[in-house]
Amino acid sequence: MIAALFHNKPLRRRLIAGSIAVLACGAAMVWHGAKSEASNAKPAAPETKLVKTMAVAPMLDADTRTAIGEIRPRLESDLGFRVSGKLLERVAEIGATVKKGEVLARIEDQDYRNRLASAEADVAAAQAVLVEARAAEARIGALLAKGFTTRANYDATLKNLRSAQAKLKSANIALDMAKDQLGYTELHAEFDGIVTATGAEAGQSVNVGQMVVRVADPKSRDAVFSIAEAVFANAPDTKHPPKVIVSLLSNPAITAVGTIREIAPMADAATRTFQVKVSLENAPAEMRFGASVGGRAELASTPVVVLPGSALFDKDGKPAVWVVTASSAVQLKPITVVRYETDRVVVRDGLAKGDLVVTAGVNRLREHEKVRIIEGEGK
């Protein structure tokens, strides 16, 4: 029978056509059912991202500043002669202790002695002229009173007297100047101190004002530091400068307490740093001039917030963080960073106490996106 069906072509065509129709009907029913299920299914809810957070708790952060400097004298003077000449001797040597008024050096004074002798002779001559003029004025005055001479003669005599008086005054001034110049041939110490440098040797011709001996006061010492400009960005009020602990680099156990007394108004042209002078109180003898020291100052700061570095986000080139709102949505807040550290940032402005800051996954968030906080975080 099967063979008959195989050889009966009309019957075979009808069977194939019927099979195709049945398969098509079944496929249509399956497609219609699938479409109905798809239309009845609810749209999938968007995925809520898990984030880690931390609660903001402002605290006072001790800002410690350190620097390396050296010990220098607070009072140091370059001493030189007020007249020029040949240096005969220099008594003071480097490291010598000198007292106020002590002779430090001398220059050749023969020329100045000659000037003094000349000035004394001029004074004597002026005194003689004055004596003669006074006698003449007295005689002519008596004759005028008796009517034996004219008023013109008396006026001329009076003029000569006044001229003689002026010349004597001028001669006395020149004499005083000659004495002063002779005294300037000796260089004296202006205060008690230590000789720290010399600028001329015996036999050398020195000019007016040229440094011959440099004297420093050992009782008053400063620690001098070169500070970068960035340190002054959040500097405290200069009216209440902080105390500075200064210690020797060679022996940190030797310390002294100091106060900032001077900050350079301009940066150094070469290093672009500002010179800061710290006045030391009761500096130990081991802190000699030129010794290398370290300075440490703790600056009282305003309340700050310390966040891990992973919380930081960039918004238009400025720092910001994601904050979780009461509706569990995230909001981007700009912040002001005081300083960046190895694995954290110190924030001064932009956050309030109790804010929940996202600390992980910040790069996957979008503004006003709903998030879920990992259990145990942000408490």
Coordinates of N, CA and C in Angstrom, one line a residue, residues 116-296:
L116 N 94.9 117.7 61.2 CA 94.6 118.2 62.6 C 95.5 119.4 63.0
A117 N 96.8 119.2 62.7 CA 97.8 120.3 63.0 C 97.4 121.6 62.2
S118 N 97.1 121.4 60.9 CA 96.7 122.5 60.1 C 95.5 123.2 60.6
A119 N 94.5 122.4 61.0 CA 93.3 123.0 61.6 C 93.5 123.7 62.9
E120 N 94.4 123.2 63.7 CA 94.7 124.0 64.9 C 95.4 125.3 64.6
A121 N 96.3 125.3 63.6 CA 97.0 126.6 63.3 C 95.9 127.6 62.7
D122 N 95.0 127.1 61.9 CA 93.9 128.0 61.4 C 93.1 128.6 62.5
V123 N 92.9 127.8 63.6 CA 92.1 128.3 64.7 C 92.9 129.4 65.4
A124 N 94.2 129.2 65.6 CA 95.1 130.2 66.3 C 95.1 131.5 65.5
A125 N 95.2 131.4 64.1 CA 95.3 132.6 63.3 C 93.9 133.3 63.4
A126 N 92.8 132.6 63.3 CA 91.5 133.2 63.4 C 91.3 133.9 64.8
Q127 N 91.8 133.3 65.8 CA 91.7 133.9 67.1 C 92.5 135.2 67.2
A128 N 93.7 135.3 66.6 CA 94.5 136.5 66.5 C 93.8 137.6 65.8
V129 N 93.2 137.3 64.6 CA 92.5 138.2 63.8 C 91.3 138.8 64.6
L130 N 90.7 137.9 65.3 CA 89.5 138.4 66.1 C 89.9 139.3 67.2
V131 N 91.1 139.0 67.9 CA 91.6 140.0 68.9 C 91.8 141.3 68.4
E132 N 92.5 141.4 67.2 CA 92.8 142.7 66.5 C 91.5 143.4 66.1
A133 N 90.5 142.6 65.6 CA 89.3 143.3 65.2 C 88.5 143.8 66.3
R134 N 88.5 143.1 67.5 CA 87.8 143.6 68.6 C 88.4 144.9 69.2
A135 N 89.8 145.0 69.2 CA 90.5 146.2 69.6 C 90.2 147.4 68.7
A136 N 90.2 147.1 67.4 CA 89.9 148.2 66.4 C 88.5 148.7 66.6
E137 N 87.6 147.8 66.8 CA 86.2 148.2 67.0 C 86.0 149.0 68.2
A138 N 86.7 148.7 69.3 CA 86.6 149.4 70.5 C 87.2 150.9 70.3
R139 N 88.3 151.0 69.7 CA 88.9 152.3 69.4 C 88.1 153.2 68.6
I140 N 87.6 152.7 67.4 CA 86.8 153.5 66.5 C 85.5 153.8 67.2
G141 N 85.0 152.9 68.0 CA 83.7 153.2 68.7 C 83.8 154.4 69.6
A142 N 85.0 154.4 70.3 CA 85.2 155.5 71.3 C 85.4 156.8 70.5
L143 N 86.1 156.9 69.4 CA 86.2 158.1 68.6 C 84.9 158.5 68.1
L144 N 84.1 157.6 67.6 CA 82.8 157.9 67.1 C 81.9 158.6 68.2
A145 N 82.0 158.1 69.4 CA 81.3 158.7 70.5 C 81.7 160.1 70.8
K146 N 83.0 160.5 70.5 CA 83.4 161.8 70.8 C 83.3 162.7 69.5
G147 N 83.0 162.1 68.4 CA 82.8 162.8 67.2 C 84.1 163.1 66.4
F148 N 85.1 162.3 66.7 CA 86.4 162.4 66.0 C 86.5 161.5 64.7
T149 N 85.5 160.7 64.4 CA 85.5 159.9 63.2 C 84.1 159.8 62.6
T150 N 84.1 159.2 61.4 CA 82.8 159.1 60.8 C 82.1 157.7 61.1
R151 N 80.8 157.8 60.8 CA 80.0 156.5 61.0 C 80.5 155.5 60.0
A152 N 80.9 155.8 58.8 CA 81.3 154.9 57.8 C 82.6 154.1 58.3
N153 N 83.5 154.8 58.9 CA 84.7 154.1 59.4 C 84.3 153.1 60.5
Y154 N 83.4 153.5 61.3 CA 83.0 152.5 62.4 C 82.3 151.3 61.8
D155 N 81.5 151.5 60.8 CA 80.8 150.4 60.2 C 81.8 149.4 59.5
A156 N 82.8 150.0 58.9 CA 83.8 149.1 58.3 C 84.6 148.3 59.4
T157 N 84.9 148.9 60.5 CA 85.5 148.2 61.6 C 84.6 147.1 62.2
L158 N 83.4 147.4 62.3 CA 82.4 146.5 62.8 C 82.3 145.3 61.9
K159 N 82.3 145.5 60.6 CA 82.2 144.4 59.6 C 83.4 143.5 59.7
N160 N 84.6 144.1 59.9 CA 85.8 143.3 60.1 C 85.7 142.4 61.3
L161 N 85.1 143.0 62.4 CA 85.0 142.2 63.6 C 84.1 141.0 63.4
R162 N 83.0 141.2 62.8 CA 82.0 140.1 62.5 C 82.6 139.1 61.6
S163 N 83.4 139.5 60.6 CA 84.1 138.6 59.7 C 85.1 137.7 60.5
A164 N 85.8 138.3 61.4 CA 86.8 137.6 62.2 C 86.1 136.6 63.1
Q165 N 85.0 136.9 63.6 CA 84.2 136.0 64.5 C 83.7 134.8 63.6
A166 N 83.3 135.0 62.4 CA 82.8 133.9 61.6 C 83.9 133.0 61.2
K167 N 85.1 133.6 60.9 CA 86.2 132.8 60.5 C 86.7 131.9 61.6
L168 N 86.7 132.5 62.8 CA 87.1 131.7 64.0 C 86.1 130.5 64.2
K169 N 84.8 130.7 64.0 CA 83.8 129.7 64.1 C 84.0 128.6 63.1
S170 N 84.3 129.0 61.8 CA 84.6 128.0 60.8 C 85.9 127.2 61.1
A171 N 86.9 127.9 61.6 CA 88.1 127.2 61.9 C 87.9 126.2 63.0
N172 N 87.1 126.5 64.0 CA 86.8 125.6 65.1 C 86.0 124.4 64.6
I173 N 85.1 124.6 63.6 CA 84.4 123.4 63.0 C 85.4 122.5 62.2
A174 N 86.3 123.1 61.5 CA 87.3 122.4 60.7 C 88.2 121.6 61.7
L175 N 88.5 122.2 62.9 CA 89.3 121.5 63.9 C 88.6 120.3 64.4
D176 N 87.3 120.4 64.7 CA 86.5 119.3 65.2 C 86.4 118.2 64.2
M177 N 86.3 118.5 62.9 CA 86.2 117.5 61.8 C 87.6 116.8 61.7
A178 N 88.7 117.6 61.8 CA 90.0 117.0 61.8 C 90.2 116.0 62.9
K179 N 89.7 116.3 64.1 CA 89.8 115.4 65.3 C 89.0 114.2 65.0
D180 N 87.8 114.4 64.5 CA 86.9 113.2 64.2 C 87.6 112.3 63.2
Q181 N 88.1 112.8 62.1 CA 88.8 112.0 61.1 C 90.0 111.3 61.6
L182 N 90.7 111.9 62.5 CA 91.8 111.2 63.2 C 91.3 110.1 64.0
G183 N 90.2 110.3 64.7 CA 89.6 109.2 65.5 C 89.1 108.1 64.6
Y184 N 88.6 108.4 63.4 CA 88.1 107.3 62.5 C 89.2 106.4 62.0
T185 N 90.4 106.7 62.2 CA 91.5 105.8 61.8 C 91.6 104.6 62.6
E186 N 90.8 104.5 63.7 CA 90.7 103.3 64.5 C 89.3 102.8 64.4
L187 N 89.2 101.5 64.2 CA 87.9 100.8 64.1 C 87.5 100.2 65.4
H188 N 86.4 100.6 66.0 CA 86.0 100.1 67.3 C 84.7 99.2 67.2
A189 N 84.6 98.3 68.1 CA 83.4 97.4 68.1 C 82.2 98.2 68.6
E190 N 81.1 98.0 67.9 CA 79.8 98.8 68.3 C 79.1 98.1 69.4
F191 N 79.3 96.8 69.7 CA 78.6 96.1 70.7 C 79.4 94.8 71.1
D192 N 79.1 94.2 72.2 CA 79.8 93.0 72.5 C 79.4 91.9 71.6
G193 N 80.3 91.1 71.0 CA 80.0 90.1 70.1 C 81.2 89.2 69.7
I194 N 81.0 88.5 68.6 CA 82.0 87.5 68.1 C 82.3 87.9 66.7
V195 N 83.5 87.9 66.3 CA 83.9 88.1 65.0 C 83.6 86.9 64.1
T196 N 82.8 87.1 63.1 CA 82.4 86.0 62.2 C 83.0 86.0 60.9
A197 N 83.6 87.2 60.5 CA 84.3 87.3 59.2 C 85.2 88.5 59.1
T198 N 86.2 88.5 58.2 CA 87.1 89.6 58.0 C 87.1 89.9 56.5
G199 N 87.4 91.2 56.2 CA 87.4 91.5 54.8 C 88.6 92.2 54.3
A200 N 89.6 92.4 55.1 CA 90.9 93.1 54.7 C 92.0 92.6 55.6
E201 N 93.2 92.7 55.0 CA 94.4 92.3 55.7 C 95.4 93.5 55.8
A202 N 96.3 93.4 56.8 CA 97.3 94.5 57.0 C 98.1 94.8 55.7
G203 N 98.3 96.1 55.4 CA 99.0 96.5 54.2 C 98.0 96.7 53.0
Q204 N 96.8 96.4 53.1 CA 95.8 96.6 52.1 C 95.2 98.0 52.2
S205 N 95.0 98.6 51.1 CA 94.3 99.9 51.1 C 92.8 99.7 51.1
V206 N 92.1 100.3 52.0 CA 90.7 100.1 52.2 C 90.0 101.4 51.9
N207 N 88.7 101.3 51.3 CA 87.9 102.5 51.0 C 86.9 102.7 52.1
V208 N 86.3 103.9 52.0 CA 85.3 104.2 53.0 C 84.1 103.2 52.9
G209 N 83.7 102.7 54.1 CA 82.6 101.7 54.2 C 83.0 100.3 53.8
Q210 N 84.2 100.0 53.4 CA 84.5 98.6 53.0 C 84.5 97.8 54.3
M211 N 83.9 96.6 54.2 CA 83.9 95.7 55.3 C 85.2 95.2 55.7
V212 N 85.6 95.4 56.9 CA 86.9 95.0 57.5 C 86.7 93.9 58.5
V213 N 85.7 94.0 59.3 CA 85.4 93.0 60.4 C 83.9 92.9 60.5
R214 N 83.4 91.7 60.6 CA 81.9 91.4 60.8 C 81.8 90.8 62.2
V215 N 80.9 91.5 62.9 CA 80.7 91.2 64.3 C 79.2 90.8 64.5
A216 N 79.0 89.7 65.2 CA 77.6 89.2 65.5 C 77.4 89.1 67.0
D217 N 76.2 89.3 67.4 CA 75.8 89.2 68.8 C 75.5 87.8 69.1
P218 N 76.2 87.1 70.0 CA 75.9 85.7 70.3 C 74.7 85.4 71.1
K219 N 74.2 86.5 71.8 CA 73.1 86.3 72.7 C 71.8 86.1 72.0
S220 N 71.6 86.7 70.8 CA 70.4 86.7 70.1 C 70.6 85.9 68.8
R221 N 69.8 84.8 68.6 CA 70.0 83.9 67.5 C 68.7 83.7 66.8
D222 N 68.7 83.5 65.5 CA 67.6 83.2 64.7 C 67.8 81.8 64.0
A223 N 66.7 81.1 63.8 CA 66.7 80.0 62.9 C 66.0 80.5 61.6
V224 N 66.7 80.4 60.5 CA 66.3 80.9 59.2 C 65.9 79.8 58.3
F225 N 64.7 79.8 57.7 CA 64.2 78.8 56.8 C 63.8 79.4 55.5
S226 N 63.8 78.6 54.5 CA 63.3 79.0 53.1 C 62.1 78.2 52.9
I227 N 60.9 78.9 52.9 CA 59.6 78.2 52.8 C 59.0 78.4 51.4
A228 N 58.4 77.3 50.9 CA 57.8 77.4 49.6 C 56.5 78.2 49.7
E229 N 56.1 78.7 48.5 CA 54.9 79.6 48.5 C 53.6 78.8 48.9
A230 N 53.5 77.5 48.5 CA 52.3 76.7 48.8 C 52.0 76.6 50.3
V231 N 53.0 76.7 51.1 CA 52.8 76.6 52.6 C 52.0 77.7 53.1
F232 N 52.0 78.9 52.4 CA 51.3 80.1 52.9 C 49.9 80.1 52.4
A233 N 49.5 79.1 51.6 CA 48.1 79.1 51.1 C 47.1 79.1 52.2
N234 N 47.3 78.3 53.3 CA 46.4 78.2 54.4 C 47.1 78.6 55.7
A235 N 47.9 79.6 55.6 CA 48.7 80.0 56.8 C 47.7 80.6 57.8
P236 N 48.1 80.5 59.1 CA 47.3 81.1 60.1 C 47.5 82.6 60.2
D237 N 46.7 83.2 61.1 CA 46.8 84.7 61.3 C 48.2 85.0 61.8
T238 N 48.8 86.0 61.1 CA 50.2 86.3 61.4 C 50.2 87.1 62.7
K239 N 49.1 87.6 63.2 CA 49.1 88.3 64.5 C 49.3 87.4 65.7
H240 N 49.0 86.1 65.5 CA 49.2 85.1 66.5 C 50.0 84.0 65.9
P241 N 51.3 84.2 65.7 CA 52.1 83.2 65.1 C 52.3 82.0 66.0
P242 N 52.4 80.8 65.4 CA 52.6 79.6 66.3 C 54.0 79.4 66.8
K243 N 54.1 78.7 67.9 CA 55.5 78.4 68.4 C 56.1 77.3 67.5
V244 N 57.4 77.5 67.3 CA 58.2 76.6 66.4 C 59.2 75.9 67.3
I245 N 59.3 74.5 67.2 CA 60.3 73.7 67.9 C 61.4 73.5 66.9
V246 N 62.6 74.0 67.3 CA 63.8 74.0 66.5 C 64.8 73.0 67.1
S247 N 65.3 72.1 66.3 CA 66.2 71.0 66.9 C 67.4 70.9 65.9
L248 N 68.6 70.5 66.5 CA 69.8 70.3 65.7 C 69.6 69.0 64.9
L249 N 70.0 69.1 63.6 CA 70.0 67.9 62.8 C 71.0 66.9 63.2
S250 N 72.1 67.3 63.7 CA 73.1 66.4 64.2 C 72.8 65.8 65.5
N251 N 71.9 66.4 66.3 CA 71.5 65.9 67.6 C 70.1 66.4 67.9
P252 N 69.1 65.7 67.4 CA 67.7 66.1 67.6 C 67.3 66.3 69.1
A253 N 68.0 65.8 70.0 CA 67.7 65.9 71.4 C 67.9 67.4 71.9
I254 N 68.7 68.1 71.2 CA 69.0 69.5 71.5 C 68.0 70.4 70.8
T255 N 67.1 71.0 71.6 CA 66.0 71.8 71.0 C 65.9 73.2 71.6
A256 N 65.1 74.0 71.0 CA 64.8 75.3 71.5 C 63.5 75.7 70.9
V257 N 62.8 76.6 71.7 CA 61.5 77.1 71.3 C 61.6 78.5 70.7
G258 N 61.0 78.7 69.5 CA 61.1 79.9 68.9 C 59.7 80.5 68.4
T259 N 59.7 81.8 68.0 CA 58.6 82.4 67.5 C 58.9 83.1 66.2
I260 N 58.0 83.0 65.2 CA 58.2 83.6 63.9 C 58.2 85.1 64.1
R261 N 59.3 85.8 63.8 CA 59.3 87.2 63.9 C 59.4 88.0 62.6
E262 N 59.7 87.3 61.5 CA 59.8 88.0 60.2 C 59.6 87.0 59.1
I263 N 58.7 87.5 58.1 CA 58.5 86.7 56.9 C 58.8 87.7 55.7
A264 N 59.7 87.2 54.9 CA 60.1 88.1 53.7 C 58.9 88.4 52.9
P265 N 58.7 89.7 52.5 CA 57.6 90.1 51.7 C 57.7 89.7 50.2
M266 N 58.9 89.3 49.8 CA 59.1 88.9 48.4 C 59.8 87.6 48.4
A267 N 59.6 86.8 47.3 CA 60.2 85.5 47.2 C 61.6 85.7 46.6
D268 N 62.5 84.8 46.9 CA 63.8 84.8 46.4 C 63.8 84.6 44.9
A269 N 64.6 85.4 44.1 CA 64.5 85.4 42.7 C 65.0 84.1 42.1
A270 N 65.9 83.4 42.8 CA 66.4 82.1 42.3 C 65.6 80.9 42.7
T271 N 65.3 80.9 44.0 CA 64.6 79.7 44.5 C 63.1 79.8 44.6
R272 N 62.6 81.0 44.5 CA 61.2 81.3 44.6 C 60.6 80.8 45.9
T273 N 61.4 80.9 47.0 CA 60.9 80.6 48.3 C 61.0 81.9 49.1
F274 N 60.3 81.9 50.3 CA 60.2 83.0 51.2 C 61.1 82.7 52.4
Q275 N 61.9 83.7 52.8 CA 62.7 83.5 54.0 C 61.9 83.8 55.2
V276 N 61.9 82.9 56.2 CA 61.2 83.0 57.4 C 62.2 83.0 58.6
K277 N 62.2 84.0 59.4 CA 63.1 84.0 60.6 C 62.4 83.7 61.9
V278 N 62.9 82.8 62.6 CA 62.3 82.4 63.9 C 63.3 82.8 65.0
S279 N 62.8 83.6 65.9 CA 63.6 84.1 67.0 C 63.6 83.0 68.1
L280 N 64.8 82.6 68.5 CA 64.9 81.5 69.5 C 65.0 82.1 70.9
E281 N 64.3 81.4 71.8 CA 64.4 81.7 73.2 C 65.3 80.8 74.0
N282 N 66.3 81.4 74.6 CA 67.3 80.7 75.4 C 67.9 79.6 74.5
A283 N 68.5 79.9 73.4 CA 69.1 78.9 72.5 C 70.3 78.3 73.2
P284 N 70.4 77.0 73.2 CA 71.6 76.3 73.8 C 72.9 76.7 73.1
A285 N 74.0 76.6 73.8 CA 75.3 76.9 73.2 C 75.6 76.0 72.0
E286 N 75.1 74.8 72.0 CA 75.4 73.9 70.8 C 74.8 74.4 69.5
M287 N 73.9 75.3 69.6 CA 73.3 75.8 68.3 C 74.2 77.0 67.9
R288 N 75.3 76.7 67.3 CA 76.3 77.7 66.9 C 75.8 78.3 65.5
F289 N 76.4 79.4 65.2 CA 76.1 80.1 64.0 C 76.4 79.1 62.8
G290 N 75.5 79.0 61.9 CA 75.7 78.2 60.7 C 75.3 76.7 60.9
A291 N 74.9 76.3 62.1 CA 74.5 74.9 62.3 C 73.1 74.6 61.6
S292 N 73.0 73.4 61.0 CA 71.8 73.0 60.4 C 70.8 72.6 61.4
V293 N 69.5 73.1 61.2 CA 68.5 72.7 62.2 C 67.2 72.4 61.4
G294 N 66.3 71.7 62.1 CA 65.0 71.4 61.6 C 64.0 72.1 62.4
G295 N 62.9 72.7 61.8 CA 61.9 73.4 62.5 C 60.5 72.7 62.3
R296 N 59.7 72.6 63.4 CA 58.4 72.0 63.3 C 57.4 72.9 64.0

